Amino acid sequence: MQLVVARIGRAHGIKGEVTVEVRTDEPELRLGPGAVLATEPAERGPLTIETGRVHSGRLLLRFENVRDRTAAEALRNTLLIAEVDPAELPEDPEEFYDHQLIDLDVVLADGTEIGRITEISHLPSQDLFIVERPDGSEVMIPFVEEIVAGIDLEEQRAVVTPPPGLIDDSEAVVASARDADDADEADGADAADAERTGTPEKGDA
């Protein structure tokens, strides 16, 4: 099975290095020196990693036969693809490969169906489940432990506990301008009371 493990960014320096957007939880395994990767577009590969290092929080790679900035820049936006055994599992039981999560049913804790995972979006800050709902619409669910309560590969489902408004817009709590005015008035009253009594205002400690 082929999995996208990185996307090549811009050239770095003049000696053929490139920045990469990592799309794997195991970069040391998938993107280490000597790794041979297929590419998309296919005509740009295969590419063999010669060296790798971290600079300012970004992974930099140099490939064999890519020796200058011009050659490195020509690889921009290329996807790097690794061949992975479908039966292989991450070492950490709390981690999952994208192909394990695609097509899982997404349900609430009470069993209510939300939809089906169709894509995993890897953002710098977090990963997102792209979930297709029964009506064809999509919802994005952050893949964080506060929201994703559990992944059951045997049952082929992901159990989520979303905050109000994430799944159903009608559940979102919207403060009106009047509510805001009332809150401001209450804060003003608290401040006046505090001045008269000599006690600290709310929030002071």
PDB file of C-alpha atoms in Angstrom, residues 176-183:
ATOM      1  CA  SER A 176     -26.326  38.666  21.778  1.00  0.00           C
ATOM      2  CA  ALA A 177     -25.337  42.311  21.952  1.00  0.00           C
ATOM      3  CA  ARG A 178     -27.811  42.711  24.824  1.00  0.00           C
ATOM      4  CA  ASP A 179     -26.093  39.888  26.729  1.00  0.00           C
ATOM      5  CA  ALA A 180     -22.770  41.646  26.228  1.00  0.00           C
ATOM      6  CA  ASP A 181     -24.228  44.938  27.502  1.00  0.00           C
ATOM      7  CA  ASP A 182     -25.693  43.193  30.551  1.00  0.00           C
ATOM      8  CA  ALA A 183     -22.308  41.611  31.267  1.00  0.00           C
TER       9      ALA A 183
END
